[in-house]
Amino acid sequence: MQFLRFLALLLTLCAALPHVTTAQVSLDLRDASLRDFVQIVAQSTGRNFILDDRVQGSVTVVAPNEVSPGAIYEIFLNVLELNRLTIIEGDETDRIVPIDVARELAPGADRGRRGGDFETRVIALDNSPAQEIAEVVRPLLPGEAVLSVVPEAGLLILSDRRENFQRIVKLVDRLDSPTRSAIETIPLRNGKAAEMLGVINALSITPPGASLSADPRSNALIVSGTPEFRDRVRNVVAQLDRPQRSFATEVVRLNYAGAEDMAEVIRQSFGGAGASIGAATGEGGAAPATTGISVVAETSQNALVITAPADRMQAIVAAVRGLDQRPDQVLIEAVIFELSVDNFSDLSFQFGGVIEDATVGGVEFAIQGRPTLTSLVTTVLSGAEPTGGGTGGSLAAFDRSGIGGFLAALASKNSTRLLSTPSILTLNNREAQIVVAQNVPFVTGSFATVGDSAVPDQPFQTIQRQDVGLTLTVTPQITRDNTVRLELRQEVSNLTNSASAAGSEITAKRELSTNVLVRDGHVIMLGGLLENGSGAVNQRVPGLSELPLLGRLFKGRSTSQNQRILLVMLRPRILSSDAEAARETRRIAKAAKRASAYIAPPDDGTWPLQPDQAFPFDGADLDQPFDAGFIDPAARARRLPPLPSRLTFADR
């Protein structure tokens, strides 16, 4: 029966084929085979179709009126869609396959004149997140369609029938349009959403068209409105949604660091406020700053009074403990060695005569440090009887007639050796100074009131005292590799026993100021001086001094030669523990004992007895210099009231 019905339909269509493209066609089918219907459409449109094996089923088309050829193809596409089929178009041949298989096949050529084929397209988004758009579009797609999301690039990849693409693209364009009114969720961390909503509504900052609600389940505020309104709500929430802090106060006693210095460091690190106070008055302090932290230095007990939120107190105390560490100490030993040698020699012959109280003839030379002929002649003229003899390296002789002379010859050598070994112990990064000097007065001015007489009335002088001796100022800094950076200034001065024209004594000064790096325990030379000088003075009588043999009587000569050596050396030692400090103390004490014993005068056993001037230290007990037991027992017994008892020290 079905075959006869299909045959009648086929004969009707065949009779009308010459007029398909130009005339209307009558199409009325009842339970026709889908494959047969495809064959009818192929003959009607002149297209070639390849059918998948799964293209099966029947079709019923109710068309009481005649339809155009274009309508026949549209009916054909609808029949395929109802049977979950689609067309993959090609140049000459189209493929008819199930929709769920179409996405796996290669696409055909896009002729741009028909529809119903299966395609894969990329939809770019400009304003909205791709994941949000996909959640809206996915329920509207058929089951066979495939939608993929590329969130980073803002892309949607859709595989579906061509007709569906137009509908989905229009929907995506509307969803992806920019808008100033958006919905934002603001979560709360400390406060409650309902209470926060009431506070913000009381401020009356919600503009028309915007809304603000609370979600108790997620403890969040849901804001809808313009970006300006959402930013304003977000700022209000950030200021109000803060934890309720409880403040605590703690007293931290410091072991090594200074309270004022530590308080300043903590304030700069944690943003606190504070002041220095004393235990005697108990006054001072400051209110917590905007950060809620107050740090007060209690100097009398060397402690910090810290007031801060309880959740930050532990971090502040840990920072104080980390900074309050025992600092290393540095022992700086310096050696200043100075050696000077001065040689002087002269030889001169002077002669002359005194006739009738007048000096006549003779040879005289003025050489520094030597007597002259004039001084001797003056003695004769004064009535004193000159006698021959040596005077300061000179030999003079005069007879009673007033004629005489003298021979001056002298060779001198002065040598000076000065060795200073100053030592000083200081903390790391702390300046230290040692001064071993005389405080010498120097005249800086004078004043006198002159009255009626030539004698000054009420004269006075202004003086200024200065240290003359040894001064060592040093600031050490220990690096991580046990190298010591030294900022030091060293000065050595002494009196020269000579005066200036202004009347004050001249001082010699050697000063050194430098910055150096020295390895722990190593020796470095900071400065040195090697000076070698010589000079000569020749005096003679022209002409006569050139005579053989006798020419020596008309000549005078003096020579001088001096040498000076100055060396300044330094050695730093890092003392990190009490044991190292005790070991270095014993070493220096032993050296002091040897030096004192070396320079002490020998005791020959005669009366009065020579007292023991050695340093009171036997090389083991460092308490001995502080012990009263080294006092002479006889002196202790004869003193009234008696001297204090011996000092005792606890065991270390």
Coordinates of N, CA and C in Angstrom, one line a residue, residues 130-290:
A130 N 33.1 35.6 29.9 CA 32.6 34.5 29.0 C 31.9 33.4 29.7
Q131 N 32.3 33.1 31.0 CA 31.6 32.1 31.7 C 30.2 32.4 32.1
E132 N 29.9 33.7 32.4 CA 28.6 34.1 32.8 C 27.7 34.1 31.5
I133 N 28.2 34.5 30.4 CA 27.4 34.5 29.1 C 27.1 33.0 28.8
A134 N 28.0 32.1 28.9 CA 27.8 30.7 28.6 C 26.7 30.1 29.5
E135 N 26.7 30.4 30.8 CA 25.7 29.9 31.6 C 24.3 30.3 31.2
V136 N 24.2 31.5 30.6 CA 22.8 32.0 30.2 C 22.5 31.3 28.8
V137 N 23.4 31.1 27.9 CA 23.1 30.6 26.6 C 22.9 29.1 26.6
R138 N 23.7 28.4 27.4 CA 23.7 26.9 27.3 C 22.3 26.3 27.4
P139 N 21.4 26.7 28.3 CA 20.1 26.1 28.3 C 19.2 26.3 27.1
L140 N 19.6 27.3 26.2 CA 18.8 27.6 25.1 C 19.3 26.8 23.8
L141 N 20.3 26.0 23.9 CA 20.8 25.3 22.8 C 20.2 23.9 22.7
P142 N 20.1 23.3 21.5 CA 19.7 21.9 21.4 C 20.7 21.0 22.0
G143 N 20.3 19.8 22.3 CA 21.1 18.8 23.0 C 22.4 18.5 22.2
E144 N 22.3 18.5 20.8 CA 23.4 18.2 20.0 C 24.4 19.3 19.8
A145 N 24.0 20.5 20.2 CA 24.9 21.6 20.0 C 26.0 21.6 21.1
V146 N 27.2 22.1 20.7 CA 28.4 22.1 21.6 C 28.8 23.5 21.8
L147 N 28.9 23.9 23.1 CA 29.4 25.3 23.5 C 30.6 25.2 24.4
S148 N 31.7 25.8 23.9 CA 33.0 25.8 24.7 C 33.3 27.2 25.0
V149 N 34.1 27.4 26.2 CA 34.4 28.7 26.7 C 35.9 28.8 26.8
V150 N 36.5 29.9 26.4 CA 37.9 30.3 26.6 C 37.9 31.6 27.5
P151 N 37.9 31.4 28.9 CA 37.7 32.6 29.7 C 38.9 33.6 29.6
E152 N 40.1 33.2 29.4 CA 41.2 34.1 29.3 C 41.1 35.1 28.1
A153 N 40.6 34.5 27.0 CA 40.5 35.3 25.8 C 39.1 35.9 25.6
G154 N 38.2 35.6 26.4 CA 36.8 36.1 26.3 C 36.1 35.6 25.0
L155 N 36.2 34.3 24.8 CA 35.6 33.7 23.5 C 34.7 32.6 23.9
L156 N 33.6 32.5 23.0 CA 32.7 31.4 23.0 C 32.8 30.6 21.7
I157 N 32.9 29.3 21.7 CA 33.0 28.5 20.5 C 31.8 27.6 20.5
L158 N 30.9 27.9 19.4 CA 29.6 27.2 19.3 C 29.5 26.4 18.0
S159 N 29.1 25.1 18.1 CA 28.9 24.2 17.0 C 27.4 23.9 17.0
D160 N 26.7 24.4 15.9 CA 25.2 24.2 15.8 C 24.8 24.5 14.4
R161 N 23.5 24.4 14.1 CA 22.9 24.7 12.8 C 23.0 26.2 12.5
R162 N 23.1 26.5 11.2 CA 23.3 27.9 10.8 C 22.1 28.7 11.3
E163 N 20.9 28.3 11.3 CA 19.8 29.1 11.7 C 19.9 29.4 13.2
N164 N 20.4 28.5 14.0 CA 20.5 28.8 15.4 C 21.6 29.8 15.7
F165 N 22.6 29.9 14.8 CA 23.7 30.9 15.1 C 23.1 32.3 15.1
Q166 N 22.2 32.6 14.2 CA 21.7 34.0 14.2 C 21.0 34.3 15.5
R167 N 20.2 33.4 16.0 CA 19.5 33.6 17.2 C 20.4 33.7 18.4
I168 N 21.5 32.9 18.5 CA 22.4 32.9 19.6 C 23.3 34.2 19.6
V169 N 23.7 34.6 18.3 CA 24.6 35.8 18.2 C 23.8 37.0 18.7
K170 N 22.5 37.1 18.3 CA 21.7 38.3 18.7 C 21.6 38.3 20.2
L171 N 21.4 37.1 20.8 CA 21.2 37.1 22.3 C 22.6 37.5 23.0
V172 N 23.7 37.0 22.4 CA 25.0 37.3 23.0 C 25.3 38.8 22.9
D173 N 24.9 39.4 21.8 CA 25.2 40.8 21.6 C 24.4 41.6 22.6
R174 N 23.2 41.2 22.9 CA 22.5 42.0 23.9 C 23.0 41.8 25.4
L175 N 23.5 40.5 25.6 CA 24.0 40.3 27.0 C 25.4 40.9 27.1
D176 N 26.1 41.1 26.0 CA 27.5 41.6 26.1 C 27.5 43.1 25.9
S177 N 26.4 43.8 25.9 CA 26.4 45.2 25.8 C 26.8 45.9 27.1
P178 N 27.6 47.0 27.0 CA 28.1 47.7 28.2 C 27.0 48.4 28.9
T179 N 27.0 48.3 30.2 CA 26.0 48.9 31.0 C 26.6 49.5 32.3
R180 N 26.2 50.6 32.8 CA 26.7 51.2 34.0 C 26.1 50.6 35.2
S181 N 24.9 50.0 35.1 CA 24.2 49.3 36.2 C 24.6 47.9 36.2
A182 N 25.3 47.5 37.3 CA 25.8 46.1 37.4 C 25.5 45.6 38.8
I183 N 25.6 44.3 39.0 CA 25.4 43.7 40.3 C 26.7 43.3 40.9
E184 N 27.0 43.6 42.1 CA 28.2 43.3 42.7 C 27.9 42.7 44.1
T185 N 28.7 41.7 44.5 CA 28.6 41.1 45.8 C 29.8 41.5 46.7
I186 N 29.5 42.1 47.9 CA 30.6 42.6 48.8 C 30.5 41.7 50.0
P187 N 31.4 40.8 50.2 CA 31.4 39.9 51.4 C 31.9 40.7 52.6
L188 N 31.4 40.3 53.8 CA 31.8 40.9 55.0 C 32.6 39.9 55.8
R189 N 33.7 40.3 56.5 CA 34.6 39.5 57.2 C 34.4 39.5 58.7
N190 N 33.9 40.6 59.2 CA 33.8 40.8 60.7 C 32.4 41.1 61.1
G191 N 31.7 42.1 60.4 CA 30.4 42.5 60.7 C 29.3 41.6 60.1
K192 N 28.0 41.8 60.5 CA 26.9 41.1 60.0 C 26.3 41.9 58.8
A193 N 25.8 41.2 57.8 CA 25.3 41.8 56.6 C 24.0 42.6 56.9
A194 N 23.1 42.1 57.8 CA 21.9 42.8 58.1 C 22.1 44.1 58.8
E195 N 23.1 44.1 59.8 CA 23.4 45.3 60.5 C 24.1 46.3 59.6
M196 N 25.0 45.8 58.8 CA 25.7 46.7 57.8 C 24.7 47.4 56.9
L197 N 23.7 46.6 56.4 CA 22.6 47.2 55.5 C 21.9 48.3 56.2
G198 N 21.5 48.1 57.5 CA 20.8 49.1 58.2 C 21.6 50.4 58.3
V199 N 22.9 50.3 58.6 CA 23.8 51.4 58.7 C 23.9 52.2 57.4
I200 N 24.1 51.5 56.3 CA 24.2 52.2 55.0 C 22.9 52.8 54.6
N201 N 21.8 52.1 54.8 CA 20.5 52.8 54.5 C 20.2 54.0 55.3
A202 N 20.7 54.0 56.5 CA 20.5 55.2 57.3 C 21.3 56.4 56.8
L203 N 22.3 56.2 56.0 CA 23.1 57.3 55.4 C 22.4 57.9 54.2
S204 N 21.4 57.3 53.7 CA 20.6 57.8 52.5 C 21.6 58.1 51.3
I205 N 22.4 57.2 51.0 CA 23.3 57.4 49.8 C 22.9 56.6 48.6
T206 N 21.7 55.9 48.7 CA 21.3 55.0 47.5 C 20.6 55.9 46.5
P207 N 21.1 56.1 45.3 CA 20.5 56.9 44.3 C 19.3 56.2 43.6
P208 N 18.4 56.9 42.9 CA 17.3 56.2 42.2 C 17.8 55.3 41.2
G209 N 17.2 54.1 41.1 CA 17.6 53.1 40.1 C 18.6 52.1 40.7
A210 N 19.2 52.4 41.9 CA 20.1 51.5 42.5 C 19.4 50.8 43.6
S211 N 20.0 49.6 44.0 CA 19.4 48.9 45.1 C 20.5 48.3 45.9
L212 N 20.2 48.0 47.2 CA 21.1 47.4 48.1 C 20.4 46.5 49.0
S213 N 20.9 45.2 49.1 CA 20.2 44.2 49.9 C 21.3 43.4 50.6
A214 N 20.9 42.6 51.6 CA 21.8 41.8 52.4 C 21.4 40.3 52.2
D215 N 22.5 39.5 52.1 CA 22.3 38.0 52.0 C 22.8 37.4 53.3
P216 N 22.0 37.0 54.2 CA 22.4 36.4 55.5 C 23.2 35.1 55.3
R217 N 22.9 34.3 54.3 CA 23.5 33.0 54.2 C 25.0 33.2 53.9
S218 N 25.3 34.1 53.0 CA 26.8 34.3 52.6 C 27.4 35.5 53.4
N219 N 26.6 36.1 54.2 CA 27.0 37.3 55.0 C 27.7 38.3 54.0
A220 N 26.9 38.7 53.0 CA 27.4 39.7 52.0 C 26.3 40.7 51.7
L221 N 26.7 41.8 51.1 CA 25.9 42.8 50.6 C 25.8 42.7 49.1
I222 N 24.6 42.8 48.5 CA 24.4 42.7 47.1 C 24.0 44.1 46.6
V223 N 24.9 44.7 45.8 CA 24.8 46.1 45.4 C 24.5 46.1 43.9
S224 N 23.5 46.9 43.5 CA 23.2 47.1 42.0 C 23.1 48.5 41.8
G225 N 23.9 49.0 40.8 CA 23.9 50.4 40.5 C 25.1 50.8 39.7
T226 N 25.3 52.1 39.6 CA 26.4 52.6 38.8 C 27.7 52.3 39.5
P227 N 28.8 52.4 38.8 CA 30.1 52.2 39.4 C 30.4 53.1 40.5
E228 N 30.0 54.4 40.4 CA 30.2 55.3 41.5 C 29.5 54.9 42.8
F229 N 28.3 54.5 42.7 CA 27.6 54.0 43.8 C 28.2 52.8 44.4
R230 N 28.6 51.8 43.6 CA 29.2 50.6 44.1 C 30.5 50.9 44.8
D231 N 31.3 51.8 44.2 CA 32.6 52.2 44.9 C 32.4 52.9 46.2
R232 N 31.3 53.7 46.3 CA 31.0 54.4 47.6 C 30.6 53.4 48.6
V233 N 29.8 52.4 48.3 CA 29.3 51.4 49.2 C 30.5 50.6 49.6
R234 N 31.4 50.2 48.7 CA 32.6 49.4 49.0 C 33.5 50.2 50.0
N235 N 33.7 51.5 49.9 CA 34.5 52.2 50.8 C 33.9 52.3 52.2
V236 N 32.6 52.5 52.2 CA 31.9 52.5 53.6 C 32.1 51.1 54.2
V237 N 31.9 50.1 53.5 CA 32.1 48.7 54.1 C 33.5 48.5 54.6
A238 N 34.5 49.0 53.8 CA 35.9 48.8 54.2 C 36.2 49.5 55.5
Q239 N 35.6 50.7 55.7 CA 35.8 51.4 57.0 C 35.1 50.8 58.2
L240 N 33.9 50.2 57.9 CA 33.1 49.7 59.0 C 33.4 48.2 59.3
D241 N 33.8 47.5 58.3 CA 34.0 46.0 58.5 C 35.4 45.8 59.1
R242 N 35.6 46.2 60.3 CA 36.9 46.0 61.0 C 36.7 45.2 62.3
P243 N 37.7 44.4 62.6 CA 37.6 43.6 63.9 C 37.6 44.5 65.1
Q244 N 36.9 44.1 66.1 CA 36.9 44.9 67.4 C 38.1 44.4 68.2
R245 N 39.1 45.4 68.3 CA 40.3 45.0 68.9 C 40.3 45.3 70.4
S246 N 40.9 44.4 71.1 CA 41.1 44.6 72.6 C 42.6 45.0 72.8
F247 N 42.8 46.0 73.6 CA 44.2 46.5 73.8 C 44.8 45.9 75.1
A248 N 46.1 45.7 75.0 CA 46.9 45.1 76.1 C 48.1 46.0 76.4
T249 N 48.5 45.9 77.6 CA 49.7 46.7 78.0 C 50.7 45.7 78.6
E250 N 52.0 45.9 78.2 CA 53.0 45.0 78.7 C 54.3 45.8 78.9
V251 N 55.0 45.4 80.0 CA 56.3 46.0 80.3 C 57.4 45.1 79.9
V252 N 58.3 45.5 79.1 CA 59.4 44.7 78.5 C 60.7 45.3 79.1
R253 N 61.4 44.6 79.9 CA 62.7 45.0 80.4 C 63.8 44.6 79.5
L254 N 64.7 45.6 79.2 CA 65.7 45.4 78.3 C 67.0 45.0 79.0
N255 N 67.8 44.2 78.4 CA 69.1 43.7 79.0 C 70.3 44.5 78.5
Y256 N 70.3 44.8 77.2 CA 71.5 45.4 76.6 C 71.2 46.7 75.9
A257 N 70.1 46.8 75.3 CA 69.8 48.0 74.5 C 69.3 49.1 75.4
G258 N 69.4 50.4 75.0 CA 68.9 51.5 75.7 C 67.4 51.7 75.4
A259 N 66.7 52.0 76.5 CA 65.2 52.1 76.3 C 64.8 53.2 75.3
E260 N 65.4 54.4 75.3 CA 65.0 55.4 74.4 C 65.4 55.0 73.0
D261 N 66.5 54.5 72.7 CA 66.9 54.0 71.4 C 65.9 52.9 70.9
M262 N 65.6 52.0 71.7 CA 64.8 50.9 71.3 C 63.3 51.4 71.1
A263 N 62.9 52.3 71.9 CA 61.5 52.8 71.7 C 61.4 53.5 70.4
E264 N 62.4 54.3 70.0 CA 62.4 55.0 68.7 C 62.3 54.0 67.5
V265 N 63.1 52.9 67.6 CA 63.1 51.9 66.6 C 61.7 51.2 66.4
I266 N 61.1 50.9 67.6 CA 59.8 50.2 67.6 C 58.7 51.2 67.0
R267 N 58.8 52.5 67.4 CA 57.8 53.4 66.8 C 57.9 53.5 65.3
Q268 N 59.1 53.6 64.8 CA 59.3 53.7 63.4 C 58.9 52.4 62.6
S269 N 59.0 51.3 63.3 CA 58.7 50.0 62.7 C 57.2 49.7 62.7
F270 N 56.5 50.1 63.8 CA 55.1 49.7 64.0 C 54.2 50.9 64.0
G271 N 54.7 52.1 63.8 CA 53.9 53.3 63.7 C 53.2 53.7 65.0
G272 N 54.0 53.6 66.1 CA 53.4 54.0 67.4 C 53.8 55.4 67.8
A273 N 53.2 55.8 69.0 CA 53.5 57.1 69.6 C 54.1 56.8 71.0
G274 N 54.7 57.8 71.6 CA 55.2 57.6 73.0 C 56.1 58.7 73.4
A275 N 56.6 58.5 74.7 CA 57.5 59.5 75.3 C 58.4 58.8 76.3
S276 N 59.4 59.6 76.8 CA 60.3 59.0 77.8 C 59.8 59.5 79.2
I277 N 59.8 58.6 80.2 CA 59.4 58.9 81.5 C 60.4 58.4 82.5
G278 N 60.3 58.9 83.7 CA 61.2 58.4 84.8 C 60.4 57.8 85.9
A279 N 61.0 56.8 86.6 CA 60.3 56.1 87.7 C 60.1 57.0 88.9
A280 N 60.9 58.1 89.0 CA 60.7 58.9 90.2 C 59.5 59.7 90.2
T281 N 59.1 60.3 89.0 CA 57.9 61.1 88.9 C 56.7 60.3 88.5
G282 N 57.0 59.3 87.6 CA 55.8 58.5 87.1 C 55.0 59.3 86.2
E283 N 55.5 60.3 85.6 CA 54.7 61.2 84.7 C 55.2 61.0 83.2
G284 N 54.4 61.3 82.3 CA 54.8 61.2 80.9 C 53.9 60.3 80.2
G285 N 54.3 59.9 79.0 CA 53.5 59.0 78.2 C 52.7 59.7 77.2
A286 N 52.0 58.9 76.4 CA 51.2 59.5 75.3 C 50.1 58.6 75.0
A287 N 49.0 59.1 74.4 CA 47.9 58.3 74.1 C 48.2 57.5 72.8
P288 N 47.6 56.4 72.6 CA 47.9 55.6 71.4 C 47.6 56.4 70.2
A289 N 48.4 56.2 69.2 CA 48.3 56.9 67.9 C 47.2 56.3 67.1
T290 N 47.0 56.7 65.9 CA 46.0 56.2 65.0 C 46.1 54.7 64.8

